[in-house]
Coordinates of C-alpha atoms and ligand atoms in Angstrom, one line a residue:
M1 CA 75.0 -25.5 49.0
T2 CA 71.7 -24.6 47.3
I3 CA 71.1 -21.2 45.9
K4 CA 69.4 -18.9 48.4
K5 CA 70.2 -15.4 47.1
I6 CA 70.2 -14.3 43.5
C7 CA 71.3 -10.9 42.1
G8 CA 70.1 -9.9 38.7
I9 CA 72.2 -7.2 37.1
G10 CA 70.2 -5.2 34.5
A11 CA 66.6 -4.3 35.2
G12 CA 65.5 -4.0 31.6
Y13 CA 63.1 -6.0 29.3
V14 CA 64.9 -9.3 30.2
G15 CA 66.2 -8.8 33.7
G16 CA 63.0 -7.3 35.2
P17 CA 60.5 -9.9 34.0
T18 CA 63.0 -12.9 34.3
C19 CA 63.9 -12.1 38.0
S20 CA 60.3 -11.4 38.8
V21 CA 59.1 -14.8 37.6
I22 CA 62.0 -16.5 39.4
A23 CA 60.9 -14.7 42.6
L24 CA 57.3 -15.8 42.0
M25 CA 58.2 -19.4 41.4
C26 CA 60.9 -19.7 44.1
P27 CA 59.5 -18.2 47.3
D28 CA 62.5 -19.4 49.2
I29 CA 65.0 -17.5 47.1
R30 CA 65.7 -13.8 47.7
V31 CA 66.0 -12.1 44.4
T32 CA 67.5 -8.6 44.1
V33 CA 67.4 -6.9 40.8
V34 CA 69.9 -4.0 40.4
D35 CA 70.5 -1.4 37.8
K36 CA 72.8 1.6 37.4
S37 CA 69.8 3.7 36.4
K38 CA 68.3 5.2 39.5
E39 CA 65.3 6.3 37.5
K40 CA 64.5 2.8 36.3
I41 CA 64.9 1.3 39.8
A42 CA 62.6 4.0 41.2
Q43 CA 60.0 3.0 38.5
W44 CA 60.3 -0.7 39.4
N45 CA 59.6 0.3 43.0
S46 CA 56.6 2.4 42.0
T47 CA 53.1 1.6 40.7
K48 CA 54.1 2.5 37.1
L49 CA 56.7 0.0 36.0
P50 CA 59.3 1.1 33.4
I51 CA 58.1 -1.4 30.9
Y52 CA 54.7 -2.6 29.7
E53 CA 54.4 -6.3 29.6
P54 CA 51.0 -8.1 30.1
G55 CA 50.9 -9.9 33.5
L56 CA 54.1 -8.4 34.8
E57 CA 52.4 -5.9 37.2
L58 CA 50.6 -8.7 39.0
V59 CA 53.8 -10.8 39.4
V60 CA 55.7 -7.8 40.8
K61 CA 52.9 -6.8 43.1
K62 CA 52.8 -10.4 44.5
C63 CA 56.6 -10.6 45.2
R64 CA 58.0 -7.1 45.7
G65 CA 59.1 -6.5 49.2
K66 CA 58.8 -10.2 50.1
N67 CA 61.5 -12.0 48.1
L68 CA 61.8 -9.6 45.2
F69 CA 63.8 -6.3 45.6
F70 CA 64.8 -3.6 43.2
S71 CA 67.9 -1.6 44.1
T72 CA 70.7 0.6 42.9
D73 CA 73.1 -0.8 45.5
I74 CA 74.8 -3.1 43.0
E75 CA 77.8 -3.9 45.2
A76 CA 75.7 -5.1 48.2
A77 CA 73.6 -7.3 46.0
I78 CA 76.6 -8.9 44.3
K79 CA 78.3 -9.5 47.7
E80 CA 75.4 -11.4 49.2
A81 CA 74.4 -13.4 46.1
D82 CA 75.2 -17.0 45.5
L83 CA 74.3 -16.7 41.8
I84 CA 74.4 -13.6 39.6
F85 CA 72.4 -13.2 36.3
I86 CA 74.0 -10.7 33.9
S87 CA 71.1 -9.3 31.9
V88 CA 72.7 -6.0 30.7
N89 CA 72.3 -4.7 27.2
T90 CA 74.6 -5.8 24.4
P91 CA 73.9 -3.3 21.6
T92 CA 75.5 -3.2 18.2
K93 CA 78.8 -1.3 18.3
T94 CA 78.5 2.3 17.0
F95 CA 82.2 3.0 16.7
G96 CA 85.6 1.4 16.1
I97 CA 86.3 -2.1 15.0
G98 CA 83.2 -4.0 14.0
K99 CA 81.2 -0.7 14.0
G100 CA 77.5 -1.4 13.0
R101 CA 77.9 -5.1 13.3
A102 CA 79.7 -6.5 16.3
A103 CA 78.1 -6.6 19.7
D104 CA 79.3 -4.0 22.1
L105 CA 80.3 -6.0 25.2
K106 CA 81.3 -3.0 27.3
Y107 CA 78.4 -3.4 29.7
V108 CA 79.0 -7.1 30.1
E109 CA 82.7 -6.4 30.8
N110 CA 81.9 -3.6 33.3
T111 CA 79.7 -6.0 35.1
A112 CA 82.3 -8.7 35.2
R113 CA 84.9 -6.2 36.5
M114 CA 82.5 -5.0 39.2
I115 CA 81.8 -8.6 40.3
A116 CA 85.5 -9.3 40.5
D117 CA 86.1 -6.1 42.6
V118 CA 83.3 -6.7 45.0
A119 CA 82.9 -10.5 45.5
T120 CA 84.3 -12.0 48.7
S121 CA 82.7 -15.4 48.3
D122 CA 82.2 -18.0 45.5
K123 CA 79.8 -17.1 42.8
I124 CA 78.0 -18.7 39.9
V125 CA 77.9 -16.0 37.2
V126 CA 75.2 -16.6 34.6
E127 CA 75.3 -14.9 31.2
K128 CA 71.7 -14.2 30.3
S129 CA 72.5 -11.4 27.9
T130 CA 72.8 -12.4 24.2
V131 CA 76.5 -12.4 23.5
P132 CA 78.9 -13.6 20.7
V133 CA 80.3 -17.2 21.0
K134 CA 83.1 -17.3 23.4
A135 CA 82.0 -14.3 25.5
A136 CA 81.9 -16.5 28.6
E137 CA 85.7 -17.0 28.1
S138 CA 86.3 -13.2 28.3
I139 CA 84.1 -13.0 31.4
M140 CA 86.1 -15.9 32.9
H141 CA 89.4 -14.2 32.1
I142 CA 88.4 -11.0 33.8
L143 CA 87.0 -12.8 36.9
R144 CA 89.9 -15.2 37.3
A145 CA 92.5 -12.5 36.7
N146 CA 91.0 -10.3 39.4
H147 CA 89.7 -12.7 41.9
K148 CA 90.2 -12.2 45.6
P149 CA 92.0 -15.0 47.5
G150 CA 89.8 -18.1 48.0
V151 CA 87.0 -16.8 45.7
T152 CA 86.1 -19.0 42.8
Y153 CA 83.8 -18.5 39.9
Q154 CA 81.8 -20.7 37.5
I155 CA 80.4 -19.1 34.4
L156 CA 77.2 -20.4 32.8
S157 CA 75.5 -19.5 29.6
N158 CA 71.7 -19.4 30.0
P159 CA 70.3 -17.3 27.1
E160 CA 66.8 -15.9 27.3
F161 CA 64.2 -16.8 24.7
L162 CA 61.3 -14.7 25.9
A163 CA 59.5 -12.5 23.3
E164 CA 58.2 -9.1 24.4
G165 CA 54.5 -8.8 24.8
T166 CA 54.3 -12.5 25.9
A167 CA 57.3 -12.5 28.3
I168 CA 55.5 -13.6 31.4
D169 CA 53.8 -16.6 29.6
N170 CA 57.1 -17.4 27.9
L171 CA 58.9 -17.4 31.2
I172 CA 56.3 -19.5 33.0
N173 CA 55.9 -22.0 30.1
P174 CA 59.1 -21.9 28.1
D175 CA 59.6 -24.3 25.1
R176 CA 63.0 -25.0 26.6
V177 CA 65.6 -23.7 29.0
L178 CA 69.1 -23.8 27.7
I179 CA 72.1 -24.0 30.1
G180 CA 75.7 -24.2 28.9
G181 CA 78.6 -24.8 31.3
E182 CA 82.1 -26.0 31.6
D183 CA 82.8 -29.7 31.2
S184 CA 84.4 -30.2 34.6
P185 CA 83.1 -31.4 38.0
Q186 CA 82.7 -27.8 39.2
G187 CA 81.1 -26.8 35.9
R188 CA 78.6 -29.6 36.1
E189 CA 77.8 -28.8 39.7
A190 CA 77.0 -25.2 38.8
V191 CA 74.8 -26.3 35.9
E192 CA 73.0 -28.6 38.3
K193 CA 72.4 -25.7 40.8
L194 CA 70.8 -23.6 38.0
C195 CA 68.7 -26.5 36.8
K196 CA 67.4 -26.9 40.3
I197 CA 66.1 -23.3 40.3
Y198 CA 64.2 -23.8 37.1
E199 CA 62.9 -27.2 38.2
N200 CA 60.8 -25.3 40.7
W201 CA 58.3 -24.8 37.9
I202 CA 59.7 -26.4 34.7
N203 CA 59.9 -30.1 33.9
R204 CA 63.4 -31.4 33.7
D205 CA 62.9 -32.7 30.2
K206 CA 62.5 -29.1 29.0
I207 CA 65.9 -28.2 30.5
F208 CA 68.6 -28.7 27.9
T209 CA 72.2 -28.6 28.9
T210 CA 75.1 -28.2 26.5
N211 CA 78.7 -26.9 26.5
T212 CA 79.0 -23.2 26.9
W213 CA 79.8 -22.4 23.3
S214 CA 76.9 -24.3 21.9
S215 CA 74.6 -22.5 24.3
E216 CA 75.9 -19.1 23.2
L217 CA 75.7 -19.9 19.5
S218 CA 72.3 -21.5 19.8
K219 CA 70.8 -18.2 21.0
L220 CA 72.1 -16.3 17.9
A221 CA 71.1 -19.2 15.7
A222 CA 67.5 -19.3 17.1
N223 CA 67.0 -15.6 16.4
A224 CA 68.6 -15.9 13.0
F225 CA 66.2 -18.7 12.1
L226 CA 63.2 -16.8 13.3
A227 CA 64.1 -13.7 11.4
Q228 CA 64.9 -15.8 8.3
R229 CA 61.4 -17.1 8.2
I230 CA 59.9 -13.6 8.3
S231 CA 62.3 -12.4 5.5
S232 CA 61.5 -15.6 3.5
I233 CA 57.8 -14.9 3.6
N234 CA 58.3 -11.2 3.1
S235 CA 60.4 -11.9 0.0
L236 CA 57.4 -13.5 -1.6
S237 CA 55.1 -10.6 -0.8
P238 CA 56.1 -8.5 -3.9
V239 CA 55.8 -11.7 -6.0
C240 CA 52.2 -12.1 -4.8
E241 CA 51.4 -8.4 -5.4
A242 CA 52.7 -8.7 -9.0
T243 CA 50.9 -11.9 -9.8
G244 CA 47.7 -11.9 -7.9
A245 CA 48.7 -14.6 -5.4
D246 CA 47.9 -13.9 -1.8
V247 CA 50.8 -14.2 0.6
T248 CA 48.5 -15.3 3.5
E249 CA 47.3 -18.2 1.5
V250 CA 50.8 -19.0 0.4
A251 CA 52.1 -18.9 4.0
R252 CA 49.2 -21.2 5.1
A253 CA 49.8 -23.6 2.3
V254 CA 53.5 -23.8 3.0
G255 CA 53.1 -23.9 6.8
L256 CA 50.7 -26.8 6.6
D257 CA 53.7 -29.0 5.8
S258 CA 54.5 -30.3 9.3
R259 CA 58.2 -30.1 8.5
I260 CA 57.9 -26.4 8.0
G261 CA 55.2 -25.4 10.5
S262 CA 52.9 -22.4 10.5
K263 CA 54.4 -20.1 13.0
F264 CA 56.4 -16.9 12.2
L265 CA 55.2 -16.8 8.6
Q266 CA 53.2 -13.6 8.9
A267 CA 54.2 -11.2 6.1
S268 CA 54.6 -7.7 7.4
V269 CA 56.1 -4.3 6.9
G270 CA 59.3 -5.9 8.3
F271 CA 60.5 -7.2 11.6
G272 CA 61.7 -4.9 14.4
G273 CA 62.7 -5.2 18.0
S274 CA 66.0 -5.0 19.8
C275 CA 67.1 -8.5 19.0
F276 CA 66.7 -9.8 15.5
Q277 CA 68.8 -7.3 13.6
K278 CA 71.4 -6.9 16.3
D279 CA 71.9 -10.7 16.7
L280 CA 72.0 -11.3 12.9
L281 CA 74.6 -8.5 12.5
N282 CA 76.5 -10.1 15.4
L283 CA 76.4 -13.5 13.6
V284 CA 77.5 -12.0 10.3
Y285 CA 80.4 -10.3 12.0
I286 CA 81.5 -13.5 13.8
C287 CA 81.4 -15.4 10.4
E288 CA 83.5 -12.6 8.8
C289 CA 86.0 -12.8 11.7
L290 CA 86.2 -16.6 11.2
N291 CA 86.9 -16.0 7.5
L292 CA 83.6 -17.5 6.4
P293 CA 82.4 -14.8 3.9
E294 CA 79.8 -17.1 2.2
V295 CA 78.1 -17.8 5.6
A296 CA 78.2 -14.2 6.5
A297 CA 76.6 -13.2 3.2
Y298 CA 73.9 -15.8 3.6
W299 CA 72.7 -14.3 7.0
Q300 CA 73.3 -10.7 5.8
Q301 CA 70.6 -11.3 3.2
V302 CA 68.0 -11.8 5.9
I303 CA 68.7 -8.2 7.1
D304 CA 68.9 -6.8 3.6
M305 CA 65.5 -8.3 2.8
N306 CA 64.0 -6.7 5.9
E307 CA 65.4 -3.3 4.8
Y308 CA 63.9 -3.8 1.4
Q309 CA 60.5 -4.7 2.8
K310 CA 60.4 -1.5 5.0
S311 CA 61.4 0.8 2.2
R312 CA 59.1 -1.0 -0.3
F313 CA 56.2 -0.3 2.0
S314 CA 57.1 3.4 2.4
T315 CA 57.4 3.7 -1.4
K316 CA 54.0 2.1 -1.9
V317 CA 52.5 4.7 0.4
I318 CA 54.2 7.6 -1.4
E319 CA 53.5 6.3 -4.9
S320 CA 49.8 5.6 -4.2
L321 CA 49.3 9.1 -2.9
F322 CA 49.9 10.6 -6.4
N323 CA 53.7 10.3 -6.0
T324 CA 53.8 13.1 -3.4
V325 CA 53.1 13.3 0.3
T326 CA 54.5 16.8 0.8
D327 CA 52.3 18.6 3.3
K328 CA 49.8 15.7 3.3
R329 CA 48.6 14.6 6.7
I330 CA 49.2 10.9 7.3
A331 CA 47.9 9.0 10.3
M332 CA 50.2 6.4 11.7
L333 CA 48.5 3.8 13.8
G334 CA 51.0 2.0 15.9
F335 CA 54.6 2.9 16.7
A336 CA 55.8 -0.1 18.8
F337 CA 57.7 -2.8 17.0
K338 CA 54.9 -5.3 17.8
K339 CA 51.6 -5.3 19.8
N340 CA 51.5 -5.6 23.6
T341 CA 54.7 -3.7 24.2
G342 CA 55.7 -0.1 24.4
D343 CA 59.1 -0.9 23.1
T344 CA 60.1 0.9 19.9
R345 CA 63.7 -0.4 19.4
E346 CA 64.2 -1.0 15.6
S347 CA 60.5 -0.6 15.1
P348 CA 59.6 -0.6 11.4
A349 CA 57.3 2.3 12.2
I350 CA 60.4 4.5 12.7
T351 CA 61.8 3.7 9.2
V352 CA 58.3 4.3 7.6
A353 CA 57.9 7.6 9.6
K354 CA 61.4 8.8 8.6
N355 CA 60.7 8.0 4.9
L356 CA 57.4 9.9 4.9
L357 CA 58.9 12.8 6.8
D358 CA 61.8 12.9 4.3
E359 CA 59.1 13.4 1.6
G360 CA 57.5 16.3 3.4
A361 CA 54.6 14.5 5.1
V362 CA 52.9 15.7 8.3
L363 CA 52.4 12.8 10.7
H364 CA 49.6 12.1 13.1
I365 CA 50.8 9.3 15.3
Y366 CA 48.9 7.2 17.8
D367 CA 50.1 4.1 19.7
P368 CA 48.3 2.7 22.8
K369 CA 51.5 2.2 24.8
V370 CA 54.3 4.3 23.4
E371 CA 54.8 7.6 25.2
E372 CA 55.0 10.8 23.3
F373 CA 58.5 11.6 24.4
Q374 CA 59.7 8.2 23.1
I375 CA 58.3 8.8 19.6
I376 CA 59.8 12.3 19.4
D377 CA 63.1 11.0 20.7
N378 CA 63.2 8.2 18.1
L379 CA 62.4 10.6 15.3
S380 CA 64.7 13.3 16.5
A381 CA 67.6 11.0 15.8
F382 CA 67.2 12.0 12.1
D383 CA 68.1 15.3 10.6
I384 CA 64.5 16.3 9.7
D385 CA 63.4 19.9 9.2
N386 CA 60.8 21.4 11.5
I387 CA 60.1 18.0 13.1
K388 CA 58.2 19.6 16.1
N389 CA 55.5 20.9 13.7
R390 CA 55.4 17.9 11.5
V391 CA 55.0 15.2 14.1
N392 CA 51.8 15.3 16.1
I393 CA 51.1 12.7 18.8
Y394 CA 47.5 11.7 19.6
H395 CA 45.9 9.8 22.4
D396 CA 43.3 7.9 20.4
A397 CA 42.9 6.7 16.8
Y398 CA 39.9 8.8 16.0
S399 CA 41.6 12.1 16.7
A400 CA 44.8 10.9 15.0
T401 CA 43.0 10.0 11.7
K402 CA 40.8 13.2 11.6
N403 CA 41.4 15.3 8.4
T404 CA 44.2 13.0 7.2
H405 CA 44.7 11.8 3.6
A406 CA 45.8 8.3 4.6
I407 CA 46.2 5.8 7.4
V408 CA 49.4 3.8 7.6
L409 CA 49.1 0.9 10.1
C410 CA 52.4 -0.2 11.4
T411 CA 51.7 -2.2 14.6
E412 CA 49.1 -5.0 14.9
W413 CA 47.4 -3.8 18.1
D414 CA 44.0 -5.6 18.6
E415 CA 42.2 -2.3 19.1
F416 CA 42.9 -1.3 15.5
M417 CA 40.7 -4.2 14.3
E418 CA 37.8 -2.9 16.4
L419 CA 37.7 0.7 15.3
D420 CA 34.6 2.2 13.7
Y421 CA 36.1 2.8 10.2
E422 CA 32.9 4.3 8.9
R423 CA 33.3 7.1 11.5
I424 CA 36.9 7.4 10.6
Y425 CA 36.2 7.6 6.8
V426 CA 33.7 10.4 7.2
Q427 CA 36.3 12.5 9.0
M428 CA 39.1 12.0 6.4
T429 CA 40.1 13.9 3.3
K430 CA 39.0 12.1 0.2
P431 CA 40.1 9.9 -1.5
A432 CA 40.9 8.2 1.8
Y433 CA 43.6 5.6 1.8
I434 CA 44.5 2.8 4.2
F435 CA 47.9 1.0 4.1
D436 CA 47.7 -2.1 6.2
G437 CA 51.3 -3.0 7.0
R438 CA 50.2 -5.8 9.3
K439 CA 47.4 -7.4 7.4
I440 CA 45.0 -7.3 10.3
L441 CA 42.1 -5.3 8.8
D442 CA 39.0 -6.4 7.0
H443 CA 40.0 -5.1 3.5
E444 CA 36.7 -5.9 1.8
K445 CA 34.7 -4.1 4.4
L446 CA 37.0 -1.1 4.2
Q447 CA 36.6 -1.0 0.4
K448 CA 32.8 -1.1 0.8
I449 CA 33.1 2.0 3.1
G450 CA 35.0 3.8 0.4
F451 CA 38.6 3.4 1.4
I452 CA 41.4 2.7 -1.1
V453 CA 43.2 -0.2 0.5
Q454 CA 46.7 -1.3 0.1
T455 CA 48.5 -4.1 2.0
I456 CA 51.4 -6.4 1.9
G457 CA 51.4 -9.5 -0.4
K458 CA 48.0 -9.0 -1.9
R459 CA 46.3 -6.8 -4.4
V460 CA 43.3 -5.2 -2.8
S461 CA 42.6 -1.9 -4.5
R462 CA 44.7 -1.6 -7.7
I463 CA 45.9 1.9 -8.1
A464 CA 47.2 3.0 -11.4
V465 CA 49.5 5.9 -10.8
S466 CA 50.5 8.0 -13.8
K467 CA 54.1 9.0 -13.1
T468 CA 53.9 11.8 -15.7
W469 CA 50.8 13.5 -14.5
G470 CA 50.8 12.3 -10.9
S471 CA 47.1 11.4 -11.1
S472 CA 45.7 8.1 -9.9
T473 CA 42.6 6.0 -10.4
Q474 CA 41.2 3.2 -8.4
M475 CA 40.6 0.0 -10.4
Ligands
NAD1 P1 67.6 -3.2 28.3 O1 68.3 -2.1 27.7 O2 66.1 -3.2 28.4 O3 68.2 -3.5 29.8 C1 69.5 -3.5 30.1 C2 69.7 -2.8 31.5 O4 71.0 -3.1 31.9 C3 69.5 -1.3 31.4 O5 68.5 -0.9 32.3 C4 70.9 -0.8 31.8 O6 70.8 0.4 32.6 C5 71.5 -1.9 32.7 N1 72.9 -1.9 32.8 C6 73.8 -1.8 31.8 N2 75.1 -1.9 32.4 C7 74.9 -2.0 33.7 C8 75.8 -2.2 34.8 N3 77.2 -2.2 34.6 N4 75.3 -2.3 36.0 C9 74.0 -2.3 36.2 N5 73.1 -2.2 35.2 C10 73.5 -2.0 34.0 O7 68.0 -4.6 27.5 P2 67.1 -5.9 27.4 O8 66.2 -5.8 26.3 O9 66.7 -6.3 28.7 O10 68.3 -6.9 26.9 C11 69.3 -7.4 27.7 C12 70.0 -8.5 27.1 O11 69.1 -9.6 26.9 C13 70.6 -8.2 25.7 O12 71.8 -8.9 25.5 C14 69.5 -8.8 24.7 O13 70.1 -9.1 23.5 C15 69.0 -10.0 25.5 N6 67.7 -10.4 25.2 C16 66.7 -9.5 25.0 C17 65.4 -9.9 24.8 C18 64.3 -8.9 24.6 O14 63.2 -9.3 24.2 N7 64.5 -7.6 24.9 C19 65.1 -11.2 24.7 C20 66.1 -12.2 24.8 C21 67.4 -11.7 25.1
UDX2 C1 62.5 -12.2 19.5 C2 62.4 -13.7 19.7 O1 61.1 -14.2 19.2 C3 62.7 -14.1 21.1 O2 62.7 -15.6 21.2 C4 64.0 -13.6 21.5 O3 64.3 -13.9 22.9 C5 64.0 -12.1 21.4 O4 63.7 -11.7 20.0 P1 60.8 -10.2 20.1 O5 61.8 -9.4 19.3 O6 60.5 -9.7 21.4 O7 61.4 -11.7 20.3 O8 59.4 -10.4 19.3 P2 59.0 -11.4 18.1 O9 57.7 -11.9 18.4 O10 60.0 -12.3 17.7 O11 58.8 -10.3 16.9 C6 59.9 -9.7 16.3 C7 59.5 -8.9 15.1 O12 59.1 -9.7 14.0 C8 58.3 -8.0 15.4 O13 58.4 -6.7 14.7 C9 57.1 -8.7 14.8 O14 56.0 -7.9 14.4 C10 57.8 -9.4 13.6 N1 57.1 -10.6 13.1 C11 57.0 -11.7 13.9 C12 56.6 -10.6 11.8 O15 56.7 -9.6 11.0 N2 56.1 -11.8 11.3 C13 55.9 -12.9 12.1 O16 55.4 -13.9 11.6 C14 56.4 -12.8 13.4

């Protein structure tokens, strides 16, 4: 039997784009994406999709109503599917054992229980969510303990490696597809069926099959390695600032070694996104549970370095502005955790905004894709006085920067490179500061305009701040 009907449970950043691309590439397969959120499904069925992802709208338009469907009828979709992708969220636990570190698997478990309740025919259940090693075993236990007579299950691990902002391209041209399965005739048959789906558009030599536990661990390992590279280069940025080295030059020099490679060495205000911190914490927790404290401490340091970088950047802003930002108007350009997404989960901008608000600043925030309610919602999570009057959201960079003392750039949106900074400078309170947390601006040009410029991993304008008198001079 070949796969004719797929059900994708979870219509989020992974489930939505992944199932849409499968529908695009496999016109003979009927793909139904389900979610418990009625609002989200309504958005998937509308002209304004619930997530912003370049190229996604086009794919959905092409397939929706033909072989791609979005529905809240989870039971019906499970019943008719030959293969089910689980793409639900696996956030860090906020309570109980493993609080703040372990992955909360309640959504995965609920999904497994629902499949067991509803399924009346054999299913291949594919774990696409990022999970701790051995999670497939728990899913298998639940399914096999609750199965209906004659119904059999195979569980596969098929972690997703897409990055937000480039998801469609990553899905169409992946570096690899990883599939882990049980080492049994039935397990191998299930792996083969999933391979066949991907082979509709991906060369077989890019499809890597492993045992289930290697596949699960490889996903955590890949994110840990990527995050580690960013923390490694970020750790050198204060060394550069203190010595006169330039972190961009260092990254290039290091990355030219073909054993190291040049990607993911961009120093920044810190990494964000829903995956890196969560998956590192998960890995740390697993190591602790396995009684491997040295290994746990090693990976914990990647997170600690990221926290240091975010707070170091906020401190740099405050210190440069005469050691006080109370009642100062600060424009924040960018709030998403990276460009080309409206996602703000774990965005470094949230930490920077919180630190500045704690010091009494008034923020003028502009992001091309993050909605006003999202920004307010993210910042309302903190206990900050009078937040409504101190956080103002703007719809373009020129209005956001008008009458402000400083610009703090937190997201590397292309449009920020193309702004008319002379026009912006004229409208700002002087001295006018720019803090480039993404190293995307032309610092020399900005200095010529009159800005005092600070960035990561390079001395641009040297500010001598007198801690006693709170005065500063540009050098
Ligand atoms: P998300 O929060 O955007 O989407 C998850 C969706 O699952 C939500 O819409 C939620 O309503 C739905 N859901 C939860 N429980 C459900 C249930 N019982 N029935 C139906 N729907 C249910 O999350 P995401 O960013 O898409 O991530 C999903 C998984 O993929 C996570 O494990 C994550 O670590 C992993 N992942 C994410 C990315 C990424 O870039 N976001 C990349 C690779 C892997
Ligand atoms: C990441 C992984 O890249 C992806 O493979 C996995 O499936 C999910 O997690 P994502 O979080 O969407 O993807 O974006 P990514 O491009 O990895 O960026 C994560 C964060 O690191 C962003 O805040 C980004 O700005 C930052 N970053 C990235 C840097 O600071 N420097 C870099 O060199 C690269």
